[in-house]
Structures are given as C-alpha cells and as structure tokens.
Coordinates of C-alpha atoms in Angstrom, one line a residue:
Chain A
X12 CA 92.9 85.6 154.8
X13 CA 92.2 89.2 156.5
X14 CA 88.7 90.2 155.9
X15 CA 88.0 93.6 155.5
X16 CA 84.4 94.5 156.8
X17 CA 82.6 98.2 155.7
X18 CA 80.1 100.1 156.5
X19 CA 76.8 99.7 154.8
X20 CA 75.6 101.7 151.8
X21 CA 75.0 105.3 152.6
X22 CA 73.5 108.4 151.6
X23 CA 74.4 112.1 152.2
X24 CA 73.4 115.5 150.8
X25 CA 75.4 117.6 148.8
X26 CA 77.8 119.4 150.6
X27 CA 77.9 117.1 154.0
X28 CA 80.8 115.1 155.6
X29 CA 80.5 111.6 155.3
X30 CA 82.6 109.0 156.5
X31 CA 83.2 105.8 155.1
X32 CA 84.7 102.6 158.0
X33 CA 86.9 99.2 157.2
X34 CA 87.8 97.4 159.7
X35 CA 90.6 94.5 159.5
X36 CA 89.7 91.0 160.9
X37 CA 93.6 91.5 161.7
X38 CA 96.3 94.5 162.0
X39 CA 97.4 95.9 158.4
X40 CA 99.7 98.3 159.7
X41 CA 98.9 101.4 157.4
X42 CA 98.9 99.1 154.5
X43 CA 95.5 99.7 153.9
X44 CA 94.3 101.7 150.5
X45 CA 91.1 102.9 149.1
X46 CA 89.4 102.8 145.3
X47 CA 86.1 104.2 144.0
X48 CA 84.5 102.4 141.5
X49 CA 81.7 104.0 139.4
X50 CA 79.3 101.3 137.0
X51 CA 81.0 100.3 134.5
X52 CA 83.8 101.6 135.6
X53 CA 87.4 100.6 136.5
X54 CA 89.0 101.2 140.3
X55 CA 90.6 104.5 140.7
X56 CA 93.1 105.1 143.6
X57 CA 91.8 107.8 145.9
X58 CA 93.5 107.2 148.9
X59 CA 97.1 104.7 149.8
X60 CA 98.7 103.5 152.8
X61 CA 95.9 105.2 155.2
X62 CA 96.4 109.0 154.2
X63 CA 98.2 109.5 151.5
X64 CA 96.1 111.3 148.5
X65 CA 96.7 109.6 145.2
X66 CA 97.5 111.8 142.4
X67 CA 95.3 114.2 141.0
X68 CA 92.4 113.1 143.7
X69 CA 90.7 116.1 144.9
X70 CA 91.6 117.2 148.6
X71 CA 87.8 116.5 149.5
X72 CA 89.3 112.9 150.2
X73 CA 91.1 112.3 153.0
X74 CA 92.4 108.7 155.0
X75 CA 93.1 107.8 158.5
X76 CA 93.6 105.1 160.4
X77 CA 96.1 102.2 161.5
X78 CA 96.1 99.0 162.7
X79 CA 92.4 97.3 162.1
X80 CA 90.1 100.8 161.7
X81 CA 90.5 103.0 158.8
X82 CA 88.1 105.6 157.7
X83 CA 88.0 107.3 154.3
X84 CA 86.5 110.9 154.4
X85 CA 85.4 113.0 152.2
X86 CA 83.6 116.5 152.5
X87 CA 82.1 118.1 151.4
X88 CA 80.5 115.3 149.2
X89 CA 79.4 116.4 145.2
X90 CA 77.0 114.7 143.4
X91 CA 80.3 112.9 141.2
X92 CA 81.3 111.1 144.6
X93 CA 78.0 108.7 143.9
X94 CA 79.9 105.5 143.5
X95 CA 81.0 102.4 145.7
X96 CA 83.9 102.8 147.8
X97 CA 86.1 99.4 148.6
X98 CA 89.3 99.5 151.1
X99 CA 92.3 97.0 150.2
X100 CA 95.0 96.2 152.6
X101 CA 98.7 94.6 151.1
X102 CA 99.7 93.8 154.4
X103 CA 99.7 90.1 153.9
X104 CA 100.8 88.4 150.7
X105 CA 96.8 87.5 149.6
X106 CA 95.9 91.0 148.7
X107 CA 92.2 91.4 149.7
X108 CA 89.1 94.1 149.5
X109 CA 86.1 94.6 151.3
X110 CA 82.6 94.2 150.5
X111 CA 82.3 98.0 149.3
X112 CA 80.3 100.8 150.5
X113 CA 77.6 102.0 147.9
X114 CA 77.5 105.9 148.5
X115 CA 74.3 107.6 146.9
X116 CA 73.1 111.1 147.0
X117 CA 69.7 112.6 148.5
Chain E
X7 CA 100.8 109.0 130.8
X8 CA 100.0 105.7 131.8
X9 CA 97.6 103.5 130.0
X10 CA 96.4 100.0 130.4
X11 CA 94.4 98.6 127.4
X12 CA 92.2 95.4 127.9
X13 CA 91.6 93.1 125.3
X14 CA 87.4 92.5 124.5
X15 CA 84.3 90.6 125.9
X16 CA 84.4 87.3 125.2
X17 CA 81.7 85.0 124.9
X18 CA 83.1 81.2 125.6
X19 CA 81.7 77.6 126.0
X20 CA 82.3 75.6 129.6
X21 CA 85.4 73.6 129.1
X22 CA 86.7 76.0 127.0
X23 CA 90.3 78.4 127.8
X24 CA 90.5 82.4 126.8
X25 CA 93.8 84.5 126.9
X26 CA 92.9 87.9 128.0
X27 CA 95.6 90.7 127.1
X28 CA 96.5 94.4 129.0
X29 CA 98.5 96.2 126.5
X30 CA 100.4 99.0 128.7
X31 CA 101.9 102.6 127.9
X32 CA 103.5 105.4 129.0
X33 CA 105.8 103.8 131.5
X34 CA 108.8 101.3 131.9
X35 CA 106.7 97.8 131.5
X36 CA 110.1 95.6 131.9
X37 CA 110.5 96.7 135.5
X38 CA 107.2 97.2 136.6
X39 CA 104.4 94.5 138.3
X40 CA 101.0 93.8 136.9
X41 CA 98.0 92.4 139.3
X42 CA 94.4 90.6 137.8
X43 CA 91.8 90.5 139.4
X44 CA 87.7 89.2 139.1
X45 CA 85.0 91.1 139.5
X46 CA 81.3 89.9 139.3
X47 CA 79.0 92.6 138.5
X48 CA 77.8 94.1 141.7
X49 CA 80.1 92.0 144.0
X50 CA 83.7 92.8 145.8
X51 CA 87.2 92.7 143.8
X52 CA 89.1 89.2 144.2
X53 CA 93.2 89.7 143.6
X54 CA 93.8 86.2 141.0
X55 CA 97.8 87.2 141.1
X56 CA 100.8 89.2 140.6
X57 CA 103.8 89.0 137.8
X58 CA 107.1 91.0 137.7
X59 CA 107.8 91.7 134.2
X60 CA 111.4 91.6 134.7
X61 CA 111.9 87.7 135.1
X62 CA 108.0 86.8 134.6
X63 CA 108.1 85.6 138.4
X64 CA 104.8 85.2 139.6
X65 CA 102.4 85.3 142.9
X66 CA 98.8 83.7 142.9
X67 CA 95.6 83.7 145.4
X68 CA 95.7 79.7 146.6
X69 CA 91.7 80.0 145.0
X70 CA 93.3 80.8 141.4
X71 CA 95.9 78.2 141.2
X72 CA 95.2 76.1 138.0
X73 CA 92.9 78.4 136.7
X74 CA 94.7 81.5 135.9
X75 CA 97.9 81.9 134.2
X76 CA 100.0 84.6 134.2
X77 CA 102.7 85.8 131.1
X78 CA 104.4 88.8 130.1
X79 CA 105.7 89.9 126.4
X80 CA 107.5 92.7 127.2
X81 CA 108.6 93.4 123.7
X82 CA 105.0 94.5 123.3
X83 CA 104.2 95.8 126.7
X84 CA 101.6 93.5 127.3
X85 CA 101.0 91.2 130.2
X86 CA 98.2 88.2 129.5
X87 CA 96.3 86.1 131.4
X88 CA 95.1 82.5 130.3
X89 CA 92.1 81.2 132.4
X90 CA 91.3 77.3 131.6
X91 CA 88.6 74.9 132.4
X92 CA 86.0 77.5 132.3
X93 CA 83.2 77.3 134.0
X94 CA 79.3 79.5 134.0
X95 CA 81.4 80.5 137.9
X96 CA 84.0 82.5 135.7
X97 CA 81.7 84.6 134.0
X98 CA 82.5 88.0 135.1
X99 CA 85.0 91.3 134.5
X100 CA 88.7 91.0 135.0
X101 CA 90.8 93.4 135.1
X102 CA 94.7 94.2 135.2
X103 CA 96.4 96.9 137.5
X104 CA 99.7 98.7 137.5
X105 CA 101.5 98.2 141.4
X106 CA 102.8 100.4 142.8
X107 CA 106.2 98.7 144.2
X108 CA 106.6 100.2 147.3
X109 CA 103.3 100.0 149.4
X110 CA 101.5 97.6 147.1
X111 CA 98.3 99.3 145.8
X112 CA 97.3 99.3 142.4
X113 CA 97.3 102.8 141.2
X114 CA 96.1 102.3 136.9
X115 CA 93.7 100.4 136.3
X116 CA 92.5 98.9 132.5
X117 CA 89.3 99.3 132.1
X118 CA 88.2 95.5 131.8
X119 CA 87.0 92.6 129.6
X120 CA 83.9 90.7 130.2
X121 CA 84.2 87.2 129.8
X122 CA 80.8 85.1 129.6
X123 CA 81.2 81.3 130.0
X124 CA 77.6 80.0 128.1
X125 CA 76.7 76.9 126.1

C-alpha cells in the first residue's frame, strides 16, 4: 500500500500563507488530490492531480508537487479554511489517504 | 447539479447485515463510477471499493473483501452497499463518492450515514 504521511496539525492567522506537506512512501506521479473535510462534514475536492483547482474552489488554494512530495497552499488563509486537510493519491489500484492535517486558526 | 443522497444512521446488533443506499442526481448514473469508503470519527478515510454502473463490475480494498458488497440499480440511480457480519469495529460513517474517470479522484461526495454496531 503507498502511505501518504502529512504534516502535523497547524495553526495560522488570518491572512497568512500556510502550507500543508504529503509525502508518498512511493512515486504517485501527479496522481495525487486533495479534500477538506469540515465536522460533520463530507470531503470536498479542493485540489486534483497536484494543481489542478477543482470547480468552484476559491484561487486561495493552490497544489504542487510530483513524484513523492506534494504541498497544498493556500493564502491567504480565512477563518472558513479551519478544517482538516487529507491528500489521496490513485496512482495504484488501492486508493489511499493520509492521516490529515487539522488546520485551526489563532 | 450533482447530488448524492445517503440513506440514515443505523443502529445494528453484532452479527447483524445493513444495506446502505446513495441515491444520485443530476448526472448520467449508468456510465459513471461510484467509490465507499469508512470513516471513524476523528480518524483518516479508508477506500472499501469501486463499481461501474454500466455492467456493475466491481474493485475492492483486499481489507473489505467479505464484508462489503457492492450493487447498482440504475433504474433508480442509486448504488448500495451491503456490509455483513458486523462487528462493534464497523461502527463508523461511510460514505459514497462520484469518480471522476479520468484521474481518479472523487469530486461529489454524499454526505454520510452512521452506522453503530451495539448489543
């Protein structure tokens, strides 16, 4: 199975660049996607295959990456981006998600 | 515009079976691949499988075989999932997801169903 490993919680102020990491225990490619997930929430798509912005996500989100490191950036951050981030890869045939990256606000 | 509705919580005993239904609109179901997955509250997203509703061909995580089945009805739209031999381990959220075809994401999500395996 590839493993996808993410950075820690974090926590930004309003109106700051933060970065969120996933790193592959193996090369995706660019098949690599990311979701935010609010409690009691569903997934949404933000981001799919590295950079592409899914429809009707806000241009404070942004992808890049390749291979086994992919970052999902977003700035400047709003107090609605206080959610958990998870990165997916379809790469292989077992589709698989990391741990998530809890993102709070100061 | 595309929906995905999820059947409700359920409360079952260990032992038991539950058929959990995603009732789709506002795209072409019959050509079009569903994913489940399990989510404990506070934990990651596991991927239990994929179905094409075309022929009802199927894909599953090696970890699901045997306890998740995958159908599709697409007269009604709907794709269903039947998990058996519960146990207190299944207790948690699934939910279904529209895939996209050509880079495999899952770009609509339903919005869940709880399922609580309890004596």
């Amino acid at each position: 199975d590839t493993v996808l490993t993410q950075s820690p919680a974090l926590a930004v102020s309003p109106g700051e660049r933060v970065s969120i990491s996933c790193r592959a225990s193996e090369g995706v490619n660019s098949y690599m996607h990311w979701y935010q997930q609010k409690p009691g929430q569903q997934p949404k798509l933000l981001i799919y295959k590295a950079s592409n912005l899914a429809s009707g996500v806000p241009a404070r989100f942004s992808g890049s990456g390749s291979g086994t490191d992919f970052t999902l950036t977003i700035d400047p951050v709003e107090a609605d981006d206080t959610a958990t981030y998870f990165c997916q890869q379809s790469w292989n045939d077992l589709y698989t998600f990391g741990a998530g990256t809890k993102l709070e606000l100061k | 515009q595309v929906k995905l509705q999820q059947s409700g919580a359920e409360l079952v005993k260990p032992g038991a079976s539950v058929k959990l239904s995603c009732k789709t609109s506002g795209y072409t179901f019959s050509t079009s691949y569903m994913s489940w997955f399990k989510q404990i509250p506070g934990q990651s997203i596991e991927w239990i499988g994929m179905i094409y509703a075309g022929d009802g061909g199927t894909g599953y995580n090696q970890k699901f075989k045997g306890k998740a089945t995958l159908t599709v009805d697409t007269s009604s739209s709907t794709a269903y999932m039947d998990l058996s031999s519960l146990t207190t381990e299944d207790s948690a959220v699934y939910f279904c997801a529209r895939m996209a075809t050509t880079d495999w994401y899952f770009d609509f999500w339903g919005p869940g169903t709880m399922v609580t395996v309890s004596s």
